[in-house]
């Protein structure tokens, strides 16, 4: 048995790049930053904060949600799979990239996940208003969108230790 599942909570590093292909398929890409709080060891050694950047890839109906609501600085909960690939750059050098293919994306507030985030049967359809990101005006609330594949298991319980970490934005 094997499992390829990634769960990330972090901040979007730049506005998503949305591309449309000839066959009407859309793809969105954006970086997501996750941070581990720095700390001091018992012997006085300081371990600095560490920020990891993840390349998020979004396809199909999820792209509409990303295009409309996700912006630089948005706090997101992302579930997906890790995929690695290689390509040759313009100079002919082989490059490797690791990406997270998102199956589920939700807005995340530092107090916890959105109200209906524990429902495992939701689809890409909009169900009810959610917490708004900080940069959105009060009158414009994004819909709560829980996007996942139908065969996904029930949502995990989250350990929110460090949920109020200082993020690099």
Tab-separated table of N, CA and C in Angstrom:
chain	number	residue	atom	x	y	z
A	1	UNK	N	0.843	-1.175	0.000
A	1	UNK	CA	0.000	0.000	0.000
A	1	UNK	C	0.890	1.241	0.000
A	2	UNK	N	0.443	2.275	-0.664
A	2	UNK	CA	1.176	3.539	-0.655
A	2	UNK	C	0.180	4.689	-0.617
A	3	UNK	N	0.665	5.837	-0.211
A	3	UNK	CA	-0.180	7.019	-0.096
A	3	UNK	C	0.628	8.236	-0.507
A	4	UNK	N	0.068	9.044	-1.366
A	4	UNK	CA	0.698	10.291	-1.792
A	4	UNK	C	-0.287	11.403	-1.469
A	5	UNK	N	-0.186	11.962	-0.272
A	5	UNK	CA	-1.102	13.014	0.163
A	5	UNK	C	-0.315	14.088	0.894
A	6	UNK	N	-0.591	15.339	0.533
A	6	UNK	CA	0.072	16.487	1.130
A	6	UNK	C	-0.999	17.397	1.698
A	7	UNK	N	-0.778	17.897	2.905
A	7	UNK	CA	-1.655	18.894	3.506
A	7	UNK	C	-0.782	20.077	3.894
A	8	UNK	N	-1.114	21.249	3.359
A	8	UNK	CA	-0.342	22.456	3.633
A	8	UNK	C	-1.270	23.573	4.083
A	9	UNK	N	-0.790	24.386	4.999
A	9	UNK	CA	-1.466	25.620	5.381
A	9	UNK	C	-0.413	26.710	5.283
A	10	UNK	N	-0.676	27.699	4.443
A	10	UNK	CA	0.318	28.742	4.261
A	10	UNK	C	-0.242	29.947	3.540
A	11	UNK	N	0.661	30.843	3.157
A	11	UNK	CA	0.285	32.085	2.481
A	11	UNK	C	0.761	32.066	1.039
A	12	UNK	N	-0.081	32.572	0.152
A	12	UNK	CA	0.235	32.658	-1.269
A	12	UNK	C	1.309	33.726	-1.467
A	13	UNK	N	2.372	33.382	-2.197
A	13	UNK	CA	3.509	34.280	-2.371
A	13	UNK	C	3.368	35.303	-3.480
A	14	UNK	N	2.549	35.021	-4.485
A	14	UNK	CA	2.286	35.989	-5.557
A	14	UNK	C	0.950	35.633	-6.189
A	15	UNK	N	0.369	36.590	-6.909
A	15	UNK	CA	-0.904	36.323	-7.576
A	15	UNK	C	-0.755	35.109	-8.493
A	16	UNK	N	-1.777	34.255	-8.537
A	16	UNK	CA	-1.693	33.051	-9.372
A	16	UNK	C	-1.502	33.380	-10.856
A	17	UNK	N	-0.759	32.521	-11.522
A	17	UNK	CA	-0.565	32.598	-12.968
A	17	UNK	C	-1.587	31.647	-13.588
A	18	UNK	N	-2.532	32.183	-14.360
A	18	UNK	CA	-3.587	31.377	-14.969
A	18	UNK	C	-3.294	31.271	-16.458
A	19	UNK	N	-3.295	30.035	-16.992
A	19	UNK	CA	-3.085	29.823	-18.425
A	19	UNK	C	-4.222	28.980	-18.984
A	20	UNK	N	-4.624	29.319	-20.198
A	20	UNK	CA	-5.670	28.569	-20.898
A	20	UNK	C	-5.054	27.930	-22.132
A	21	UNK	N	-5.414	26.674	-22.378
A	21	UNK	CA	-4.897	25.948	-23.526
A	21	UNK	C	-5.963	25.848	-24.610
A	22	UNK	N	-5.545	25.435	-25.813
A	22	UNK	CA	-6.447	25.360	-26.965
A	22	UNK	C	-7.684	24.507	-26.709
A	23	UNK	N	-7.549	23.449	-25.941
A	23	UNK	CA	-8.679	22.547	-25.692
A	23	UNK	C	-9.556	23.026	-24.533
A	24	UNK	N	-9.478	24.312	-24.202
A	24	UNK	CA	-10.289	24.938	-23.146
A	24	UNK	C	-9.952	24.439	-21.744
A	25	UNK	N	-8.784	23.869	-21.567
A	25	UNK	CA	-8.332	23.440	-20.246
A	25	UNK	C	-7.527	24.580	-19.631
A	26	UNK	N	-7.811	24.872	-18.370
A	26	UNK	CA	-7.097	25.937	-17.668
A	26	UNK	C	-6.214	25.331	-16.583
A	27	UNK	N	-5.104	26.001	-16.302
A	27	UNK	CA	-4.217	25.593	-15.214
A	27	UNK	C	-3.771	26.855	-14.477
A	28	UNK	N	-3.709	26.754	-13.160
A	28	UNK	CA	-3.241	27.861	-12.327
A	28	UNK	C	-2.015	27.395	-11.557
A	29	UNK	N	-1.050	28.273	-11.414
A	29	UNK	CA	0.165	28.004	-10.645
A	29	UNK	C	0.404	29.164	-9.694
A	30	UNK	N	0.805	28.831	-8.460
A	30	UNK	CA	1.192	29.875	-7.518
A	30	UNK	C	2.075	29.270	-6.435
A	31	UNK	N	2.963	30.087	-5.856
A	31	UNK	CA	3.794	29.607	-4.753
A	31	UNK	C	3.056	29.760	-3.421
A	32	UNK	N	3.237	28.789	-2.539
A	32	UNK	CA	2.650	28.826	-1.195
A	32	UNK	C	3.785	28.693	-0.186
A	33	UNK	N	3.844	29.613	0.778
A	33	UNK	CA	4.892	29.597	1.804
A	33	UNK	C	4.357	28.969	3.079
A	34	UNK	N	5.130	28.042	3.636
A	34	UNK	CA	4.838	27.505	4.964
A	34	UNK	C	6.048	27.792	5.836
A	35	UNK	N	5.815	28.098	7.103
A	35	UNK	CA	6.914	28.472	7.994
A	35	UNK	C	6.897	27.649	9.266
A	36	UNK	N	8.091	27.348	9.752
A	36	UNK	CA	8.267	26.718	11.061
A	36	UNK	C	8.875	27.771	11.972
A	37	UNK	N	8.296	27.921	13.122
A	37	UNK	CA	8.750	28.923	14.087
A	37	UNK	C	10.177	28.617	14.542
A	38	UNK	N	10.965	29.665	14.708
A	38	UNK	CA	12.306	29.509	15.251
A	38	UNK	C	12.243	29.239	16.748
A	39	UNK	N	13.319	28.715	17.303
A	39	UNK	CA	13.340	28.397	18.729
A	39	UNK	C	14.781	28.357	19.229
A	40	UNK	N	14.920	28.291	20.545
A	40	UNK	CA	16.234	28.216	21.179
A	40	UNK	C	16.354	26.886	21.905
A	41	UNK	N	17.453	26.172	21.655
A	41	UNK	CA	17.711	24.898	22.322
A	41	UNK	C	18.130	25.135	23.769
A	42	UNK	N	18.098	24.083	24.569
A	42	UNK	CA	18.468	24.176	25.984
A	42	UNK	C	19.899	24.691	26.166
A	43	UNK	N	20.793	24.383	25.217
A	43	UNK	CA	22.182	24.836	25.330
A	43	UNK	C	22.383	26.267	24.814
A	44	UNK	N	21.280	26.944	24.421
A	44	UNK	CA	21.360	28.326	23.974
A	44	UNK	C	21.474	28.511	22.469
A	45	UNK	N	21.606	27.415	21.731
A	45	UNK	CA	21.695	27.509	20.277
A	45	UNK	C	20.355	27.977	19.706
A	46	UNK	N	20.413	29.003	18.888
A	46	UNK	CA	19.194	29.542	18.277
A	46	UNK	C	18.973	28.879	16.920
A	47	UNK	N	17.803	28.287	16.753
A	47	UNK	CA	17.408	27.704	15.472
A	47	UNK	C	16.459	28.709	14.820
A	48	UNK	N	16.850	29.290	13.682
A	48	UNK	CA	16.029	30.348	13.073
A	48	UNK	C	14.740	29.808	12.449
A	49	UNK	N	13.804	30.727	12.209
A	49	UNK	CA	12.573	30.370	11.499
A	49	UNK	C	12.943	29.847	10.119
A	50	UNK	N	12.186	28.862	9.652
A	50	UNK	CA	12.456	28.276	8.342
A	50	UNK	C	11.192	28.368	7.494
A	51	UNK	N	11.324	28.930	6.314
A	51	UNK	CA	10.197	29.042	5.387
A	51	UNK	C	10.453	28.153	4.183
A	52	UNK	N	9.476	27.342	3.844
A	52	UNK	CA	9.530	26.485	2.656
A	52	UNK	C	8.560	27.037	1.625
A	53	UNK	N	8.962	27.013	0.371
A	53	UNK	CA	8.091	27.446	-0.729
A	53	UNK	C	7.661	26.228	-1.521
A	54	UNK	N	6.363	26.125	-1.770
A	54	UNK	CA	5.781	24.993	-2.487
A	54	UNK	C	5.131	25.501	-3.769
A	55	UNK	N	5.369	24.800	-4.874
A	55	UNK	CA	4.753	25.149	-6.154
A	55	UNK	C	3.405	24.444	-6.236
A	56	UNK	N	2.314	25.214	-6.241
A	56	UNK	CA	0.965	24.651	-6.277
A	56	UNK	C	0.453	24.698	-7.710
A	57	UNK	N	-0.119	23.579	-8.178
A	57	UNK	CA	-0.694	23.476	-9.516
A	57	UNK	C	-2.164	23.119	-9.355
A	58	UNK	N	-3.029	23.857	-10.065
A	58	UNK	CA	-4.474	23.665	-9.953
A	58	UNK	C	-5.055	23.497	-11.353
A	59	UNK	N	-5.913	22.482	-11.526
A	59	UNK	CA	-6.565	22.214	-12.810
A	59	UNK	C	-8.080	22.273	-12.681
A	60	UNK	N	-8.727	22.261	-13.819
A	60	UNK	CA	-10.174	22.121	-13.990
A	60	UNK	C	-10.978	23.166	-13.231
A	61	UNK	N	-12.078	22.740	-12.595
A	61	UNK	CA	-13.011	23.686	-11.962
A	61	UNK	C	-12.373	24.453	-10.808
A	62	UNK	N	-11.310	23.943	-10.232
A	62	UNK	CA	-10.639	24.641	-9.141
A	62	UNK	C	-9.995	25.946	-9.625
A	63	UNK	N	-9.645	25.993	-10.913
A	63	UNK	CA	-9.003	27.183	-11.471
A	63	UNK	C	-9.933	28.390	-11.372
A	64	UNK	N	-11.221	28.189	-11.583
A	64	UNK	CA	-12.178	29.299	-11.498
A	64	UNK	C	-12.154	29.919	-10.104
A	65	UNK	N	-12.121	29.091	-9.072
A	65	UNK	CA	-12.051	29.575	-7.690
A	65	UNK	C	-10.755	30.356	-7.473
A	66	UNK	N	-9.636	29.779	-7.910
A	66	UNK	CA	-8.331	30.422	-7.733
A	66	UNK	C	-8.294	31.756	-8.470
A	67	UNK	N	-8.766	31.770	-9.702
A	67	UNK	CA	-8.728	32.994	-10.507
A	67	UNK	C	-9.559	34.109	-9.875
A	68	UNK	N	-10.700	33.760	-9.306
A	68	UNK	CA	-11.601	34.768	-8.756
A	68	UNK	C	-11.189	35.247	-7.364
A	69	UNK	N	-10.686	34.360	-6.511
A	69	UNK	CA	-10.535	34.693	-5.099
A	69	UNK	C	-9.114	34.686	-4.548
A	70	UNK	N	-8.217	33.883	-5.098
A	70	UNK	CA	-6.883	33.729	-4.505
A	70	UNK	C	-5.958	34.843	-4.992
A	71	UNK	N	-5.337	35.514	-4.049
A	71	UNK	CA	-4.422	36.621	-4.340
A	71	UNK	C	-3.167	36.470	-3.478
A	72	UNK	N	-2.140	37.239	-3.791
A	72	UNK	CA	-0.931	37.259	-2.975
A	72	UNK	C	-1.319	37.567	-1.532
A	73	UNK	N	-0.804	36.772	-0.591
A	73	UNK	CA	-1.089	36.978	0.822
A	73	UNK	C	-2.259	36.171	1.350
A	74	UNK	N	-3.078	35.573	0.465
A	74	UNK	CA	-4.208	34.754	0.923
A	74	UNK	C	-3.700	33.590	1.762
A	75	UNK	N	-4.368	33.330	2.884
A	75	UNK	CA	-4.050	32.162	3.707
A	75	UNK	C	-4.904	31.003	3.219
A	76	UNK	N	-4.244	29.901	2.847
A	76	UNK	CA	-4.956	28.769	2.269
A	76	UNK	C	-4.646	27.464	2.974
A	77	UNK	N	-5.633	26.578	2.953
A	77	UNK	CA	-5.491	25.167	3.314
A	77	UNK	C	-5.504	24.432	1.981
A	78	UNK	N	-4.465	23.639	1.703
A	78	UNK	CA	-4.353	22.932	0.427
A	78	UNK	C	-4.105	21.457	0.697
A	79	UNK	N	-4.900	20.602	0.054
A	79	UNK	CA	-4.656	19.159	0.055
A	79	UNK	C	-4.338	18.763	-1.369
A	80	UNK	N	-3.397	17.848	-1.533
A	80	UNK	CA	-3.077	17.403	-2.880
A	80	UNK	C	-2.063	16.287	-2.882
A	81	UNK	N	-1.396	16.143	-4.025
A	81	UNK	CA	-0.401	15.098	-4.235
A	81	UNK	C	0.921	15.744	-4.653
A	82	UNK	N	2.018	15.113	-4.284
A	82	UNK	CA	3.338	15.564	-4.733
A	82	UNK	C	3.632	14.916	-6.082
A	83	UNK	N	4.097	15.737	-7.012
A	83	UNK	CA	4.531	15.214	-8.309
A	83	UNK	C	5.853	15.880	-8.658
A	84	UNK	N	6.764	15.084	-9.165
A	84	UNK	CA	8.063	15.600	-9.613
A	84	UNK	C	8.170	15.389	-11.110
A	85	UNK	N	8.828	16.322	-11.770
A	85	UNK	CA	9.022	16.212	-13.214
A	85	UNK	C	10.340	16.887	-13.575
A	86	UNK	N	10.783	16.629	-14.783
A	86	UNK	CA	11.996	17.282	-15.270
A	86	UNK	C	11.719	17.868	-16.652
A	87	UNK	N	12.520	18.844	-17.015
A	87	UNK	CA	12.415	19.472	-18.326
A	87	UNK	C	13.771	20.071	-18.670
A	88	UNK	N	13.959	20.397	-19.945
A	88	UNK	CA	15.178	21.075	-20.373
A	88	UNK	C	14.890	22.554	-20.528
A	89	UNK	N	15.733	23.380	-19.918
A	89	UNK	CA	15.538	24.826	-20.039
A	89	UNK	C	16.076	25.317	-21.382
A	90	UNK	N	16.012	26.617	-21.614
A	90	UNK	CA	16.421	27.203	-22.892
A	90	UNK	C	17.889	26.931	-23.214
A	91	UNK	N	18.712	26.756	-22.176
A	91	UNK	CA	20.137	26.495	-22.382
A	91	UNK	C	20.430	25.003	-22.535
A	92	UNK	N	19.387	24.171	-22.523
A	92	UNK	CA	19.574	22.734	-22.680
A	92	UNK	C	19.932	22.008	-21.395
A	93	UNK	N	19.833	22.690	-20.264
A	93	UNK	CA	20.152	22.081	-18.969
A	93	UNK	C	18.903	21.405	-18.419
A	94	UNK	N	19.074	20.169	-17.956
A	94	UNK	CA	17.940	19.436	-17.398
A	94	UNK	C	17.615	19.985	-16.006
A	95	UNK	N	16.371	20.396	-15.815
A	95	UNK	CA	15.891	20.950	-14.546
A	95	UNK	C	14.853	20.018	-13.944
A	96	UNK	N	14.822	19.987	-12.619
A	96	UNK	CA	13.849	19.171	-11.896
A	96	UNK	C	12.970	20.086	-11.061
A	97	UNK	N	11.693	19.761	-10.985
A	97	UNK	CA	10.762	20.564	-10.198
A	97	UNK	C	9.808	19.621	-9.466
A	98	UNK	N	9.493	19.985	-8.237
A	98	UNK	CA	8.509	19.250	-7.443
A	98	UNK	C	7.318	20.168	-7.243
A	99	UNK	N	6.116	19.637	-7.513
A	99	UNK	CA	4.903	20.441	-7.449
A	99	UNK	C	3.852	19.738	-6.604
A	100	UNK	N	2.929	20.521	-6.082
A	100	UNK	CA	1.779	19.994	-5.353
A	100	UNK	C	0.571	20.171	-6.260
A	101	UNK	N	-0.028	19.062	-6.695
A	101	UNK	CA	-1.249	19.104	-7.502
A	101	UNK	C	-2.424	19.143	-6.540
A	102	UNK	N	-3.099	20.287	-6.475
A	102	UNK	CA	-4.144	20.515	-5.476
A	102	UNK	C	-5.438	19.796	-5.838
A	103	UNK	N	-5.952	19.018	-4.880
A	103	UNK	CA	-7.261	18.378	-4.994
A	103	UNK	C	-8.314	19.166	-4.228
A	104	UNK	N	-7.869	19.938	-3.240
A	104	UNK	CA	-8.791	20.678	-2.375
A	104	UNK	C	-8.108	21.974	-1.943
A	105	UNK	N	-8.838	23.079	-2.027
A	105	UNK	CA	-8.322	24.386	-1.618
A	105	UNK	C	-9.403	25.086	-0.819
A	106	UNK	N	-9.014	25.654	0.319
A	106	UNK	CA	-9.941	26.428	1.144
A	106	UNK	C	-9.210	27.638	1.706
A	107	UNK	N	-9.971	28.709	1.967
A	107	UNK	CA	-9.394	29.811	2.719
A	107	UNK	C	-9.214	29.338	4.150
A	108	UNK	N	-8.181	29.868	4.794
A	108	UNK	CA	-7.856	29.457	6.152
A	108	UNK	C	-7.683	30.702	6.995
A	109	UNK	N	-8.317	30.707	8.174
A	109	UNK	CA	-8.055	31.812	9.098
A	109	UNK	C	-7.258	31.250	10.253
A	110	UNK	N	-6.517	32.079	10.950
A	110	UNK	CA	-5.595	31.593	11.981
A	110	UNK	C	-6.301	30.941	13.156
A	111	UNK	N	-7.597	31.135	13.304
A	111	UNK	CA	-8.336	30.498	14.389
A	111	UNK	C	-8.739	29.078	14.076
A	112	UNK	N	-8.620	28.652	12.849
A	112	UNK	CA	-9.001	27.299	12.466
A	112	UNK	C	-9.552	27.286	11.065
A	113	UNK	N	-9.927	26.106	10.616
A	113	UNK	CA	-10.464	25.965	9.272
A	113	UNK	C	-11.875	26.517	9.214
A	114	UNK	N	-12.363	26.758	8.009
A	114	UNK	CA	-13.699	27.318	7.836
A	114	UNK	C	-14.768	26.375	8.363
A	115	UNK	N	-15.969	26.906	8.620
A	115	UNK	CA	-17.053	26.178	9.279
A	115	UNK	C	-17.357	24.824	8.665
A	116	UNK	N	-17.403	24.712	7.363
A	116	UNK	CA	-17.800	23.456	6.750
A	116	UNK	C	-16.612	22.687	6.192
A	117	UNK	N	-15.419	22.958	6.680
A	117	UNK	CA	-14.227	22.309	6.153
A	117	UNK	C	-14.140	20.841	6.528
A	118	UNK	N	-14.881	20.395	7.523
A	118	UNK	CA	-14.796	18.997	7.914
A	118	UNK	C	-15.765	18.120	7.139
A	119	UNK	N	-16.561	18.691	6.272
A	119	UNK	CA	-17.479	17.905	5.461
A	119	UNK	C	-16.696	17.272	4.330
A	120	UNK	N	-16.752	15.959	4.209
A	120	UNK	CA	-15.926	15.278	3.219
A	120	UNK	C	-16.644	15.048	1.902
A	121	UNK	N	-17.921	15.373	1.792
A	121	UNK	CA	-18.664	15.078	0.574
A	121	UNK	C	-18.901	16.295	-0.294
A	122	UNK	N	-18.301	17.423	0.041
A	122	UNK	CA	-18.521	18.621	-0.751
A	122	UNK	C	-17.817	18.507	-2.090
A	123	UNK	N	-18.348	19.215	-3.083
A	123	UNK	CA	-17.752	19.211	-4.410
A	123	UNK	C	-17.254	20.602	-4.733
A	124	UNK	N	-16.964	20.841	-5.979
A	124	UNK	CA	-16.432	22.134	-6.397
A	124	UNK	C	-17.491	23.219	-6.414
A	125	UNK	N	-18.709	22.922	-6.067
A	125	UNK	CA	-19.765	23.918	-6.096
A	125	UNK	C	-19.680	24.810	-4.876
A	126	UNK	N	-20.103	26.058	-5.031
A	126	UNK	CA	-20.128	27.020	-3.943
A	126	UNK	C	-21.288	26.685	-3.031
A	127	UNK	N	-21.049	26.691	-1.695
A	127	UNK	CA	-22.101	26.319	-0.768
A	127	UNK	C	-22.550	27.452	0.129
A	128	UNK	N	-21.642	28.178	0.756
A	128	UNK	CA	-22.026	29.279	1.628
A	128	UNK	C	-20.848	30.216	1.812
A	129	UNK	N	-21.080	31.470	2.252
A	129	UNK	CA	-19.979	32.414	2.437
A	129	UNK	C	-19.002	31.930	3.500
A	130	UNK	N	-17.741	32.326	3.337
A	130	UNK	CA	-16.704	31.908	4.279
A	130	UNK	C	-16.014	33.120	4.864
A	131	UNK	N	-15.030	32.857	5.708
A	131	UNK	CA	-14.204	33.932	6.226
A	131	UNK	C	-13.525	34.588	5.038
A	132	UNK	N	-13.440	35.888	5.055
A	132	UNK	CA	-12.827	36.580	3.938
A	132	UNK	C	-11.356	36.817	4.219
A	133	UNK	N	-10.521	36.811	3.157
A	133	UNK	CA	-9.127	37.147	3.360
A	133	UNK	C	-9.012	38.612	3.767
A	134	UNK	N	-7.915	38.940	4.425
A	134	UNK	CA	-7.727	40.278	4.964
A	134	UNK	C	-7.825	41.349	3.889
A	135	UNK	N	-7.309	41.093	2.686
A	135	UNK	CA	-7.280	42.128	1.672
A	135	UNK	C	-8.611	42.321	0.956
A	136	UNK	N	-9.623	41.484	1.196
A	136	UNK	CA	-10.920	41.630	0.543
A	136	UNK	C	-11.763	42.670	1.269
A	137	UNK	N	-12.521	43.507	0.544
A	137	UNK	CA	-13.439	44.437	1.194
A	137	UNK	C	-14.529	43.665	1.932
A	138	UNK	N	-15.073	44.289	2.983
A	138	UNK	CA	-16.085	43.635	3.811
A	138	UNK	C	-17.300	43.227	2.999
A	139	UNK	N	-17.651	43.973	1.978
A	139	UNK	CA	-18.853	43.678	1.200
A	139	UNK	C	-18.650	42.568	0.184
A	140	UNK	N	-17.458	42.063	0.036
A	140	UNK	CA	-17.190	41.072	-0.992
A	140	UNK	C	-16.616	39.820	-0.357
A	141	UNK	N	-17.488	38.887	0.049
A	141	UNK	CA	-17.033	37.669	0.694
A	141	UNK	C	-16.917	36.546	-0.321
A	142	UNK	N	-15.778	35.836	-0.340
A	142	UNK	CA	-15.637	34.709	-1.256
A	142	UNK	C	-16.472	33.534	-0.769
A	143	UNK	N	-16.910	32.697	-1.682
A	143	UNK	CA	-17.650	31.515	-1.257
A	143	UNK	C	-16.695	30.517	-0.633
A	144	UNK	N	-17.200	29.729	0.301
A	144	UNK	CA	-16.403	28.636	0.826
A	144	UNK	C	-16.397	27.566	-0.235
A	145	UNK	N	-15.232	27.201	-0.681
A	145	UNK	CA	-15.150	26.171	-1.693
A	145	UNK	C	-14.282	25.062	-1.159
A	146	UNK	N	-14.854	23.916	-1.073
A	146	UNK	CA	-14.119	22.744	-0.656
A	146	UNK	C	-14.040	21.852	-1.871
A	147	UNK	N	-12.878	21.782	-2.477
A	147	UNK	CA	-12.722	21.060	-3.723
A	147	UNK	C	-11.907	19.815	-3.438
A	148	UNK	N	-12.478	18.680	-3.777
A	148	UNK	CA	-11.752	17.442	-3.570
A	148	UNK	C	-12.282	16.386	-4.502
A	149	UNK	N	-11.540	15.311	-4.642
A	149	UNK	CA	-12.002	14.202	-5.448
A	149	UNK	C	-13.052	13.441	-4.650
A	150	UNK	N	-14.091	12.899	-5.315
A	150	UNK	CA	-15.189	12.247	-4.615
A	150	UNK	C	-14.763	11.093	-3.715
A	151	UNK	N	-13.679	10.397	-4.037
A	151	UNK	CA	-13.301	9.229	-3.257
A	151	UNK	C	-12.377	9.554	-2.093
A	152	UNK	N	-12.206	10.833	-1.759
A	152	UNK	CA	-11.303	11.216	-0.676
A	152	UNK	C	-11.833	10.737	0.662
A	153	UNK	N	-10.946	10.347	1.589
A	153	UNK	CA	-11.388	9.970	2.926
A	153	UNK	C	-11.841	11.197	3.701
A	154	UNK	N	-12.431	10.982	4.868
A	154	UNK	CA	-12.898	12.090	5.703
A	154	UNK	C	-11.744	13.033	6.005
A	155	UNK	N	-12.045	14.302	6.175
A	155	UNK	CA	-11.025	15.315	6.439
A	155	UNK	C	-10.292	15.016	7.733
A	156	UNK	N	-9.000	15.252	7.774
A	156	UNK	CA	-8.228	14.991	8.984
A	156	UNK	C	-8.468	16.069	10.026
A	157	UNK	N	-8.215	15.719	11.276
A	157	UNK	CA	-8.231	16.757	12.299
A	157	UNK	C	-6.878	17.443	12.225
A	158	UNK	N	-6.868	18.727	12.425
A	158	UNK	CA	-5.634	19.487	12.276
A	158	UNK	C	-5.018	19.793	13.619
A	159	UNK	N	-3.710	19.698	13.695
A	159	UNK	CA	-2.967	20.146	14.853
A	159	UNK	C	-2.652	21.606	14.597
A	160	UNK	N	-3.254	22.506	15.362
A	160	UNK	CA	-3.059	23.932	15.108
A	160	UNK	C	-1.930	24.522	15.933
A	161	UNK	N	-1.062	23.679	16.488
A	161	UNK	CA	0.101	24.224	17.184
A	161	UNK	C	0.902	25.027	16.184
A	162	UNK	N	1.112	26.259	16.478
A	162	UNK	CA	1.875	27.112	15.582
A	162	UNK	C	1.020	27.727	14.488
A	163	UNK	N	-0.308	27.625	14.578
A	163	UNK	CA	-1.171	28.189	13.542
A	163	UNK	C	-1.038	29.700	13.483
A	164	UNK	N	-0.570	30.319	14.584
A	164	UNK	CA	-0.404	31.760	14.557
A	164	UNK	C	1.072	32.123	14.409
A	165	UNK	N	1.831	31.247	13.696
A	165	UNK	CA	3.222	31.553	13.384
A	165	UNK	C	3.281	32.841	12.587
A	166	UNK	N	4.361	33.561	12.730
A	166	UNK	CA	4.575	34.722	11.883
A	166	UNK	C	4.954	34.212	10.509
A	167	UNK	N	4.252	34.664	9.488
A	167	UNK	CA	4.526	34.246	8.127
A	167	UNK	C	5.331	35.331	7.431
A	168	UNK	N	5.994	34.998	6.340
A	168	UNK	CA	6.924	35.947	5.721
A	168	UNK	C	6.263	37.052	4.916
A	169	UNK	N	5.049	37.488	5.285
A	169	UNK	CA	4.382	38.555	4.530
A	169	UNK	C	3.972	39.659	5.450
